[in-house]
Short mmCIF file of C-alpha atoms in Angstrom, two decimals:
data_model
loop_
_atom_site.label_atom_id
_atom_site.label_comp_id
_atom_site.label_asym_id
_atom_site.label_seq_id
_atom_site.Cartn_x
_atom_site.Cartn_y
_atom_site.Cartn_z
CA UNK A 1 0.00 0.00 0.00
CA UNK A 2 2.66 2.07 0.81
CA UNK A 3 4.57 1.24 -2.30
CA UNK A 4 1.66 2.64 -4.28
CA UNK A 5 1.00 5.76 -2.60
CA UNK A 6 4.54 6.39 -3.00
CA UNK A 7 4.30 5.93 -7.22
CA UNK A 8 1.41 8.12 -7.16
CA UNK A 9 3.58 11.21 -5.05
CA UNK A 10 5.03 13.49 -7.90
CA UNK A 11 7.93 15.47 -7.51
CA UNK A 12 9.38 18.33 -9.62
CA UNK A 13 13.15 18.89 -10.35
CA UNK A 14 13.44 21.48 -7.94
CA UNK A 15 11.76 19.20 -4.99
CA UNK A 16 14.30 17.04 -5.49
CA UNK A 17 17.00 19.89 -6.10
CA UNK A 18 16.18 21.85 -2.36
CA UNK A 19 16.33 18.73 -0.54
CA UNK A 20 19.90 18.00 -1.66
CA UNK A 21 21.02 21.67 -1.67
CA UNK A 22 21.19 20.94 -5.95
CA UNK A 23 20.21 23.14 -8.76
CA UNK A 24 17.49 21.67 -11.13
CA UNK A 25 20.04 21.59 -13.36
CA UNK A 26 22.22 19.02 -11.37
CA UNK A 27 19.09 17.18 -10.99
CA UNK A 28 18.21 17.02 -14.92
CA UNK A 29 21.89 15.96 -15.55
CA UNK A 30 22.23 13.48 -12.73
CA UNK A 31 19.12 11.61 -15.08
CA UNK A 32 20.75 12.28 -18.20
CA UNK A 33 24.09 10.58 -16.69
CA UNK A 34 21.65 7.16 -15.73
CA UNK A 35 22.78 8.14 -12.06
CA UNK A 36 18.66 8.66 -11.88
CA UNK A 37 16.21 6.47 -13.35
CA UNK A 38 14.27 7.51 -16.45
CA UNK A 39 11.45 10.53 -15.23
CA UNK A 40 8.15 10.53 -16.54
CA UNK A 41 7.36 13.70 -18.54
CA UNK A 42 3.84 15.58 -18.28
CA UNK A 43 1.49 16.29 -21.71
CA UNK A 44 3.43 19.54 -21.84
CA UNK A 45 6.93 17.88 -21.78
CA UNK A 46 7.65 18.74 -17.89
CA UNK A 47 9.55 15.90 -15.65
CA UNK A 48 7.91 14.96 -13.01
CA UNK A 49 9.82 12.37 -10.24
CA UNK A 50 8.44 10.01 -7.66
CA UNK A 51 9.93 9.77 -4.14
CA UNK A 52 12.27 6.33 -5.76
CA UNK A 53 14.08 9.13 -7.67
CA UNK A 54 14.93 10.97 -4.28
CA UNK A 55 15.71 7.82 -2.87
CA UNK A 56 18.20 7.35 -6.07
CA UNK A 57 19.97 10.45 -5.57
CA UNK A 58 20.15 10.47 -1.79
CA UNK A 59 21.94 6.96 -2.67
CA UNK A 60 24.46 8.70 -5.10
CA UNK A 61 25.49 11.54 -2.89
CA UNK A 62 25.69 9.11 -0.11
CA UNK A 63 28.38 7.14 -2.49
CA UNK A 64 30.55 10.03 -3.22
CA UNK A 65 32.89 10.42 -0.80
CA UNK A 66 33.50 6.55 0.03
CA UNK A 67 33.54 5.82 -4.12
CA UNK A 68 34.26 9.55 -5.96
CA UNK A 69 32.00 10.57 -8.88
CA UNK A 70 33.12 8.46 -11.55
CA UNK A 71 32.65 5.08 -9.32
CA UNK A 72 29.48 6.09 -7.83
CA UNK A 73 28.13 7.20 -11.00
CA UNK A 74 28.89 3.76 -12.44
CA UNK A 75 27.25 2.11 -9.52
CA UNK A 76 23.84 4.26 -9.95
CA UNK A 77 24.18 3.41 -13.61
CA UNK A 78 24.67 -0.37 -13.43
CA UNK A 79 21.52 -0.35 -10.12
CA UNK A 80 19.54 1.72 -12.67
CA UNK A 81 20.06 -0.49 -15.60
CA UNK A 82 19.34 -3.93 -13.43
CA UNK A 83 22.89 -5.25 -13.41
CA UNK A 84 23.36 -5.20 -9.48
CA UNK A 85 26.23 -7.84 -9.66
CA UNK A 86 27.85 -5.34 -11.76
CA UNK A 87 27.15 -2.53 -9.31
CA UNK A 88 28.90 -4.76 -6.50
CA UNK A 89 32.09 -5.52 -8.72
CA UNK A 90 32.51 -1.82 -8.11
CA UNK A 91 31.80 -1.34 -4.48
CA UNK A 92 34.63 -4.59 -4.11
CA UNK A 93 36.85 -2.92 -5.88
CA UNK A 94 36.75 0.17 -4.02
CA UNK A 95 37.19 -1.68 -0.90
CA UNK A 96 40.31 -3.43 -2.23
CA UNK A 97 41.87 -0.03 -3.03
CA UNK A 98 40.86 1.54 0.72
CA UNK A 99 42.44 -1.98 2.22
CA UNK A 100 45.52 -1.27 -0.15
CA UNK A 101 45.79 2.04 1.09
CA UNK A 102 45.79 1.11 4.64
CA UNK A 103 48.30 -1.48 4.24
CA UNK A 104 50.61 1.15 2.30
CA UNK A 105 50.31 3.43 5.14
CA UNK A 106 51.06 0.68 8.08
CA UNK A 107 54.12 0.00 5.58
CA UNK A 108 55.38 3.79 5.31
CA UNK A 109 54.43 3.90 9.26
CA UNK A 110 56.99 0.87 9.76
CA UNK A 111 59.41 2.24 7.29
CA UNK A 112 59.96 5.57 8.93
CA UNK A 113 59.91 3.92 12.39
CA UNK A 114 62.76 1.44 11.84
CA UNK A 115 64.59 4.15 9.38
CA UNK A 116 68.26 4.35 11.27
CA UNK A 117 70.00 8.09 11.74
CA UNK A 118 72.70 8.94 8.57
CA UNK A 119 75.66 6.63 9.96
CA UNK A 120 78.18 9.27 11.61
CA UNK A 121 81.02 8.10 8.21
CA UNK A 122 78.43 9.96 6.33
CA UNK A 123 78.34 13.45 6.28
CA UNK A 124 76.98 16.30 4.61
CA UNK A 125 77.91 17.37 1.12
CA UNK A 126 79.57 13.59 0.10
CA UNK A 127 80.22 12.29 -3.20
CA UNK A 128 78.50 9.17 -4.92
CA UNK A 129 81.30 6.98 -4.44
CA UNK A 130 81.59 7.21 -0.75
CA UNK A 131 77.52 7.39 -0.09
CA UNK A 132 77.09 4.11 -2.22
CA UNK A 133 79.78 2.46 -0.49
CA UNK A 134 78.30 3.14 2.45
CA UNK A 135 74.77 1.84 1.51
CA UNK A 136 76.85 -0.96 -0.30
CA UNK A 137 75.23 -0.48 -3.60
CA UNK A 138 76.53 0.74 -6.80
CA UNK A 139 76.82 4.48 -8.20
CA UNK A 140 75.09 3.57 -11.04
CA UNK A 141 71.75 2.56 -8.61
CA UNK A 142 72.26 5.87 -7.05
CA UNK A 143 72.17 7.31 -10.81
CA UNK A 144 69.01 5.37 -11.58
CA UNK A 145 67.07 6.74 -8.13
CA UNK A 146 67.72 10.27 -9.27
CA UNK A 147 66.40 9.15 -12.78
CA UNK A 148 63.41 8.33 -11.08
CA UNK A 149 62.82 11.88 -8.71
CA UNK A 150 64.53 10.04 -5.49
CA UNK A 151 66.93 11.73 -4.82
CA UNK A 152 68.04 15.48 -6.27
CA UNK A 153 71.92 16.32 -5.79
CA UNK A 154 73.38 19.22 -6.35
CA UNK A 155 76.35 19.46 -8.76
CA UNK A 156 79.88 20.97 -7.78
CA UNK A 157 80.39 23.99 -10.40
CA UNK A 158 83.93 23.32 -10.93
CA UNK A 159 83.89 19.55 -11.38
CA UNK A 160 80.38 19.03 -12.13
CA UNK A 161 80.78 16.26 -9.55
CA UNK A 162 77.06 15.03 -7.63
CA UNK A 163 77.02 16.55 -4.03
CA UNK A 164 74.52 14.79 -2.00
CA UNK A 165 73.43 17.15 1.82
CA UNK A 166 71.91 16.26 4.34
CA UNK A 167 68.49 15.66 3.11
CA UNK A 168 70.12 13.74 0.50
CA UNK A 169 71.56 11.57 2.14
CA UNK A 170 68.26 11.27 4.08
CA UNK A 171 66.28 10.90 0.69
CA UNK A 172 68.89 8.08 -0.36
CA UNK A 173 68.86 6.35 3.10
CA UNK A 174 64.92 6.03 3.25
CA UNK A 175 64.78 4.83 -0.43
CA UNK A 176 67.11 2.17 0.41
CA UNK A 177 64.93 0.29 3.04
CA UNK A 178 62.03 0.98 1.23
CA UNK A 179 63.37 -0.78 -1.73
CA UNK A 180 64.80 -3.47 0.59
CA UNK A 181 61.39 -3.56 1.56
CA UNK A 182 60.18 -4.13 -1.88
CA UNK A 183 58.78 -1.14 -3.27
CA UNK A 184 58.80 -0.43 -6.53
CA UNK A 185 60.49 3.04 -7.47
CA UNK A 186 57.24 4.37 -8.72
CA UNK A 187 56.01 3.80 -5.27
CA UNK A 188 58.64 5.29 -3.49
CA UNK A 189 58.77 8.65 -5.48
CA UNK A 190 55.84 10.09 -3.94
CA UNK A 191 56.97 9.25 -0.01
CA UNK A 192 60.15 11.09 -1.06
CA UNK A 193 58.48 13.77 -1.93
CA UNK A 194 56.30 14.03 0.82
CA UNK A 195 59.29 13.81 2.99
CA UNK A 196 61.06 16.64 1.01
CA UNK A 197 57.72 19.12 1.43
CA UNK A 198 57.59 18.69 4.99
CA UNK A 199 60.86 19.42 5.82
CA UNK A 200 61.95 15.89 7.30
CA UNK A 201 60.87 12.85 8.83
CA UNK A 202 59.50 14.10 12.14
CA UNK A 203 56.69 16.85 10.23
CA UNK A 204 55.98 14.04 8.19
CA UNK A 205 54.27 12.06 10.83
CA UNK A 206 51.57 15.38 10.79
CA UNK A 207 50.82 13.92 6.82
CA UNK A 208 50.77 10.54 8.02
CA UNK A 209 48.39 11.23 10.69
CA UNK A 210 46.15 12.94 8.34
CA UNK A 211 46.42 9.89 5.64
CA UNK A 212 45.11 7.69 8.53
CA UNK A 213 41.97 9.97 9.09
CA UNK A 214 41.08 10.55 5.54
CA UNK A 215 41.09 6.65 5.26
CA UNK A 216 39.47 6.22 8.73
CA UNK A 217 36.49 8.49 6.93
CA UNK A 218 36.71 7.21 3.33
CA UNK A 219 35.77 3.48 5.39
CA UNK A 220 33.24 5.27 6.90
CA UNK A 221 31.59 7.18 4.02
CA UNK A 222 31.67 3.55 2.44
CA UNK A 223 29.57 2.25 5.12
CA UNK A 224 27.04 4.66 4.64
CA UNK A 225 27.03 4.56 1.09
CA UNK A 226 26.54 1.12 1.44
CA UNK A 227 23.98 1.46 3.82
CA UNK A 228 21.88 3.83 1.19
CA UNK A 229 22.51 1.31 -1.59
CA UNK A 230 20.84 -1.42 0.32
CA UNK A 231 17.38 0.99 1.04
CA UNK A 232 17.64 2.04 -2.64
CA UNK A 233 17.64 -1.53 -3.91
CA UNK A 234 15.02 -2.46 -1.81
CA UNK A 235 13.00 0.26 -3.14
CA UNK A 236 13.41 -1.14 -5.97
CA UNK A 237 12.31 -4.09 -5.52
#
């Protein structure tokens, strides 16, 4: 009974539009992009929506944050078009990337915990020889890292020579366990850099802290979107 009352209630764009804090406009795109189901039009051409299509885009907003816009568009798409499985192939795969985030960060955590101080034979403003003899690796892998971003020397003017500081040496040091570790140089270049923008180790654990909350809520927001989901589907019937 409830279900029919419901079909009969008919909302304009702009019902839908104030609820959400939307402009009629996001509405009529939202249906244009499948994220809302087909609306019925009037004799005069007018869409009119029923309280599913609120449901619909309460559902999508609710997926944002956990999914972003082009995932949660997908998943109102695929609901929309009667392929839930394909809907939840999404939502897993957005799950595995927040649990692969989360298992990056525990690894950068350990990382920077068990990352020893620059051994006292290495000081500021060495040469490549005596760094990667120190590491125990060859020049040419401390050629390849700065290839790669890892690590920036400067160069002596007269000689041309590579003069790796402090946070050099730093840069080089942390790349090394983390490539002892296993990482993949691609994965490593962005930790570097992180390192280099906050001025060191210790600031760093500031960005690390706020990694862990943003992940913290992106697990959340998926709860909730997939808490929304479920109510929409049901709707559905």
């Amino acid at each position: 009974m409830v279900e029919k009352l419901q079909s009969r209630v008919r909302l304009r764009p702009v019902d839908l539009a104030r609820g959400q804090g939307l402009s009629t406009q996001a509405v009529r795109n939202y249906e244009e992009a499948g994220i809302l189901p087909a609306a019925e039009r009037t004799a005069t051409g007018y869409r009119t929506y029923t309280p599913l299509h609120a449901s619909a885009l309460r559902t999508f907003l609710a997926l944002l944050p956990g999914h972003g816009h082009r995932t949660a568009t997908a998943i109102m798409r695929a609901v929309n078009a009667g392929a839930a499985d394909d809907a939840f192939g999404l939502i897993d795969e957005s799950h595995a990337q927040l649990l692969d985030d989360r298992r990056t960060l525990r690894a950068v955590e350990s990382t920077l915990r068990d990352l020893e101080p620059v051994a006292p034979t290495v000081h500021a403003d060495t040469f490549i020889g005596p760094l990667a003899e120190q590491l125990c690796i060859r020049p040419a892998t401390l050629r390849k890292w700065e290839r790669a971003g890892l690590v920036q020397p400067r160069r002596d003017p007269l000689t041309g020579y590579r003069v790796y500081g402090e946070a050099d040496v730093r840069d080089v040091q942390l790349a090394h366990q983390l490539r002892r570790g296993g990482y993949l140089l691609e994965q490593i270049a962005p930790l570097i850099t992180q390192v280099r923008e906050a001025g060191g180790l210790e600031p760093l654990e500031a960005a690390l802290t706020d990694w862990r909350s943003r992940l913290s809520a992106r697990g959340r927001a998926l709860l909730n979107g997939a808490a929304e989901l479920e109510a929409y589907l049901r709707e559905r019937g």
